[in-house]
Amino acid sequence: MSHELPKTYDPGAIEVRWAEYWVREKLFSVETPQPGSAEASPPIFTLLLPPPNVTGRLHMGHMLNQTEMDIIIRWRRMRGFLTLWLPGTDHAGIATQMMVERQLATEGKSRQQLGREAFVQRVWEWKKHYGGAIQAQMKRLGASVDWDREYFTMDENLSRAVIECFVRLHEEGLIYRGKYIVNWCPRCMTAISDLEVVHEDTLGKLYQIKYPLADDPKQFLIVATTRPETMLGDTAVAVNPKDKRYEKLVGKKLRLPLMDREIPIIADDFADPQFGSGAVKVTPAHDPNDFQIGLRHNLPQVNIMDEQARINENGGRYAGLDRYEAREKVLRDLEERGLLAGIKDHAHAIGKCDRCKTIVEPRLSTQWFVKIQPLADRAIAAVEKGEIKFTPENYAKTYFEWMRNIHDWCISRQLWWGHRIPAWHCDCGEITVARAAPAKCAKCGSAKLTQDADVLDTWFSSGLLPFTVFGWPEKTRDLDVFYPTTLLITGFDILFFWVARMIMLGCHFMAGHPQGSVPFQNVYIHALVRDADRQKMSKTKGNVIDPIEVTEKYGTDAVRFTLASMASPGTDIAFSEGRTEGYRAFANKIWNAARFMFMNLDRASGVRPGNAAAPGGLDRLEDRWIFSRFYRVAGEVNEALEAYRFDEAANSVYKFFWGEFCDWYLELIKPRLSAEGPEAAKALALLSRLFEGALRLLSPFMPFITEEVWQAMYEGQPPAKSIALVAYPQLEQKWLNDAAEEEMAVLQELIVNIRNMRAELKVEPKVKTPVKIHAEACVEKLVEENRGMLERLANVEKIEFVSESLAKVAGARTTPKFEAALVYERKVDVATERERLNRELTRAEAQFANLERQLANEQFLSKAPAHVVEGMRKQAAELKLLSEKIRRALENLG
RNA sequence: GGGCGGUUAGCUCAGCUGGUUAGAGCGCCUGCCUUACAAGCAGGAGGUCCACGGUUCGAGUCCGUGACCGCCCACCA
């Protein structure tokens, strides 16, 4: 049987095949280990996929996120952990509702026409048809999640858990209902939380308006506002109690212009004497600060707008106008009456709806809130105590910053799609919070109860996921085994939305869990993926890179490797296709190296990977060297992944495979492979064993190509169903060989110098006669001992090592370790060589002088550590020798 | 208004606790179709590490100030 690997590497062809295989064979499905099972249970590693919106399609951020998670989880799995990576999707209240409403609009319908029940039904249908896009994409990308455990946040069991949490929080007094100023989106027509408001710096106007005194209309108090239309709802003007200017006015009345109402002048600390005139208009129903003032002074709350931010009947003749139309008219009318005292440019931040960018309206309305402080306190403590570790650590600071300034969380949404609030209203005014609809009102006994119309903020349910996915509130085995999850990998954009909420809710509901209440023990926060010009990707800019597109162009492995190699903490990733092209080349390199191996395996049947020698049996330098390198790199990669340094891990393995294994080892081993007999068989065994190890090392980063090659190596009888299920290489001391690495380094340097010499001297490459090289005494022995190994290179490079030192030397390369001279009788570019040698000499002398100066410095000698001083001394000596050698070489040039 | 991050080769970025000659990929230049790979091989050029000041025997690395770029948070009209 021979190993089939097509000549050209075509990622598309192999990736789809393995992606399907992994899913079909359920390779990443996990059975919950039962207690008391005989064999020692492996360490558990649990990872929760940040659930993408059902409406979602995969974008570059997802791909980075999933690549990182997949690398970690594949690595842990290969390291012997019982790994559970749990996938799911989020019902995404507003986003999904908007999507379906848009679809309805194309049919000329509105959700109101449909009615609530039919609309929700419609959303479910929509979900069934279009909701699976992102999972399909994930499968294509090979994410090694447990698809058998996939969840949806509106699944029945999860919904039940959400209700349970709500009811319990309410019972504990941590959820309350009240009439407050909330952020209201007049387009979505729902309340939104503080986090869903994005602030945008805008250059607006500050208007100064004259409010006449009621008993003396000739006198005015000037107030300043950015929102003149809200004056229609003013119920007071406040001045600072310490403000001498207005002392006598406090308690008097003003006549509110345009509305013809009298409002009091009150004293409140909120008024800043430094700002404007020091008097501030108070609109309790349309400004959060004014709302507070209103409460302190028992002011009426006049709501002047409807849910679409149009002026309502309380706005007198402005009723029916949109808020901005009203502003214009109010300003015109004030102007007409000579009450507009001034207009100034004014920079301020304006709040917009995160979803639709409509300017948010502070609106007085009755909503449900979570009393957040007690939850936040515990969440802060958990991170302070180190029960949760952030990487990069910096994010803990951001987290604390937010947590310590947190406000109560408005969790009710005036939407139809979502978890409906488990509260029932009776006409008598009684509200009952319960797990199921009560039969009758507890207060008046009426059976006519209606469920609260609102649904919960999407983030309320996703904040519960770390325990609800494991069956909470039941006491399940899953909860015992998999909670708390080990790691969370996510972007900083949902640090507050999701991460912080999970911590608060997890700490609360899972308090007392034997393995800790926190929802996860580690959080790794990754950066943003930007375009090649470091611009944020956005649909409007049209610079969105579709991961599926680049994947189809370069292969998933190449895209994954790009993301991993660029994922250094704290820096955003500027995704450039050039880089991906480079990593496709890397995959191609792996492919061709594999073909080379297979070519040899096919020729010498019977050799299997894995039946190679022990360290002691490596009698050749290059073998000792490459094994030592392999295990050292394995150590580096493990260490890097331990610290989430995907970039370092990827780069180490890249450099090893290409720069050492392919560039050097494969070349060195060629003559042995083409030899006959046991020598070739042994070389082949070593080669295939190394290759197999390298594939395992690479597998978490490039799961597809490594699977393809690995499976091919075993001719249909692999030792496991997948490379993903075999052990990950680790540092093994017994294979490390410092001497071999040092000796090899010298030989590599020698070869590089020879090549360099030839290139610079423009020795014709096609000469049949080898160029003679004399290596100096110190490496002569090394060269002699490894003649066989160097043969291949010598042959290709057409060089020959000679022991006799020849008089006529055309070139020389000198390093601290050796001197190599090129002995060449034919024409060489003497002038160029002289120039080069002179340059070298100047540099060596300058460096030497530098070191001399340092070494003459007593301060340095007494304070610097011995090894540094020693190193410098050695180097100085070598440089001195080097200078001499170069001078001699110059003389020899003639 | 508060907080955070960045500035290193033409481009995109590494550089861990300060220590001998600051690295990689891409791009560029030169030479090679050397029977695994031209998506390749070999060689090369290219950096006053944003500026100034300080600490130190020694600073890309630590401290301070400033400049520029970016991000997050924020109920002062």
Short mmCIF file of C-alpha atoms (C1' of nucleotides) in Angstrom, two decimals, chain A residues 7 9 224-225 272 275 280 289 349 394 397 407 496 534 566 568 571 574 579 584-585 588-589 592-593 595-596 599 645 658 662-663 667 670 752 755-756 759 766 857 859-860 863-865 875, chain B residues 2-6 11-16 19-21 23-27 30-45 56-58 70-77:
data_model
loop_
_atom_site.label_atom_id
_atom_site.label_comp_id
_atom_site.label_asym_id
_atom_site.label_seq_id
_atom_site.Cartn_x
_atom_site.Cartn_y
_atom_site.Cartn_z
CA LYS A 7 1.06 16.66 -5.50
CA TYR A 9 -1.85 21.07 -1.43
CA ALA A 224 -29.00 77.20 30.34
CA THR A 225 -29.94 74.03 28.55
CA ASP A 272 -23.27 74.65 40.20
CA PHE A 275 -21.86 76.96 35.43
CA VAL A 280 -30.65 75.27 36.41
CA ASN A 289 -30.40 64.50 37.64
CA ALA A 349 -21.59 63.56 24.66
CA ASN A 394 -4.85 44.83 33.12
CA LYS A 397 -8.49 47.06 36.66
CA HIS A 407 -25.76 51.36 38.89
CA PHE A 496 -19.33 44.40 31.21
CA ARG A 534 -5.88 49.06 11.39
CA MET A 566 -0.71 37.70 15.56
CA SER A 568 -0.21 39.02 21.13
CA THR A 571 -2.59 44.69 20.73
CA ALA A 574 -4.38 44.12 11.86
CA ARG A 579 0.43 37.23 6.33
CA ARG A 584 -0.57 29.00 3.46
CA ALA A 585 2.99 28.64 2.21
CA ASN A 588 2.28 23.88 1.75
CA LYS A 589 5.68 23.30 3.27
CA ASN A 592 5.57 18.78 0.68
CA ALA A 593 7.74 17.66 3.53
CA ARG A 595 5.28 13.96 0.48
CA PHE A 596 9.01 13.68 0.78
CA MET A 599 8.20 8.97 -0.99
CA ARG A 645 0.72 33.37 24.30
CA TRP A 658 10.44 25.22 8.65
CA CYS A 662 12.93 21.23 6.88
CA ASP A 663 15.81 23.55 6.11
CA GLU A 667 18.65 18.16 3.88
CA LYS A 670 18.84 12.89 2.49
CA VAL A 752 26.18 29.73 6.22
CA ARG A 755 27.51 30.06 1.26
CA ASN A 756 27.89 33.69 2.01
CA ALA A 759 27.76 34.48 -3.01
CA LYS A 766 27.73 25.64 -11.81
CA ASN A 857 35.51 50.95 33.97
CA GLN A 859 32.33 50.78 38.46
CA PHE A 860 31.27 48.29 35.89
CA LYS A 863 28.89 46.13 40.07
CA ALA A 864 28.09 44.02 37.06
CA PRO A 865 27.47 40.32 37.65
CA GLN A 875 34.37 38.45 23.51
"C1'" G B 2 -11.87 59.96 34.79
"C1'" G B 3 -9.13 55.58 33.24
"C1'" C B 4 -6.28 52.47 29.83
"C1'" G B 5 -3.12 51.24 25.73
"C1'" G B 6 0.23 52.32 21.72
"C1'" C B 11 4.42 47.47 5.85
"C1'" U B 12 2.36 44.30 10.06
"C1'" C B 13 4.29 43.13 14.57
"C1'" A B 14 7.74 40.30 18.55
"C1'" G B 15 11.38 41.74 22.13
"C1'" C B 16 9.71 37.74 29.14
"C1'" G B 19 23.27 42.77 30.37
"C1'" U B 20 27.65 41.45 25.02
"C1'" U B 21 26.05 42.26 17.68
"C1'" G B 23 14.27 39.84 15.88
"C1'" A B 24 10.20 37.57 12.56
"C1'" G B 25 6.72 37.56 8.44
"C1'" C B 26 5.58 40.25 4.12
"C1'" G B 27 7.87 43.56 0.64
"C1'" U B 30 21.07 39.33 -6.06
"C1'" G B 31 21.81 34.25 -7.60
"C1'" C B 32 19.46 29.49 -8.34
"C1'" C B 33 13.81 25.17 -11.97
"C1'" U B 34 19.83 21.55 -6.30
"C1'" U B 35 14.54 14.95 -8.50
"C1'" A B 36 9.48 17.20 -1.18
"C1'" C B 37 8.12 22.15 -2.07
"C1'" A B 38 9.19 28.53 -7.47
"C1'" A B 39 3.25 28.64 -2.40
"C1'" G B 40 10.42 26.85 -3.21
"C1'" C B 41 16.13 27.22 -2.17
"C1'" A B 42 20.54 30.22 -1.03
"C1'" G B 43 22.50 35.03 -0.02
"C1'" G B 44 21.81 40.37 0.93
"C1'" A B 45 20.31 45.50 1.91
"C1'" U B 56 21.96 52.87 36.68
"C1'" C B 57 28.50 50.44 35.67
"C1'" G B 58 24.84 49.53 31.69
"C1'" G B 70 -6.22 54.91 19.51
"C1'" C B 71 -9.67 52.72 23.05
"C1'" C B 72 -12.96 52.41 27.32
"C1'" C B 73 -15.92 54.64 31.06
"C1'" A B 74 -18.95 59.18 32.52
"C1'" C B 75 -26.55 61.42 34.86
"C1'" C B 76 -23.38 68.22 35.56
"C1'" A B 77 -27.31 71.77 32.78
#
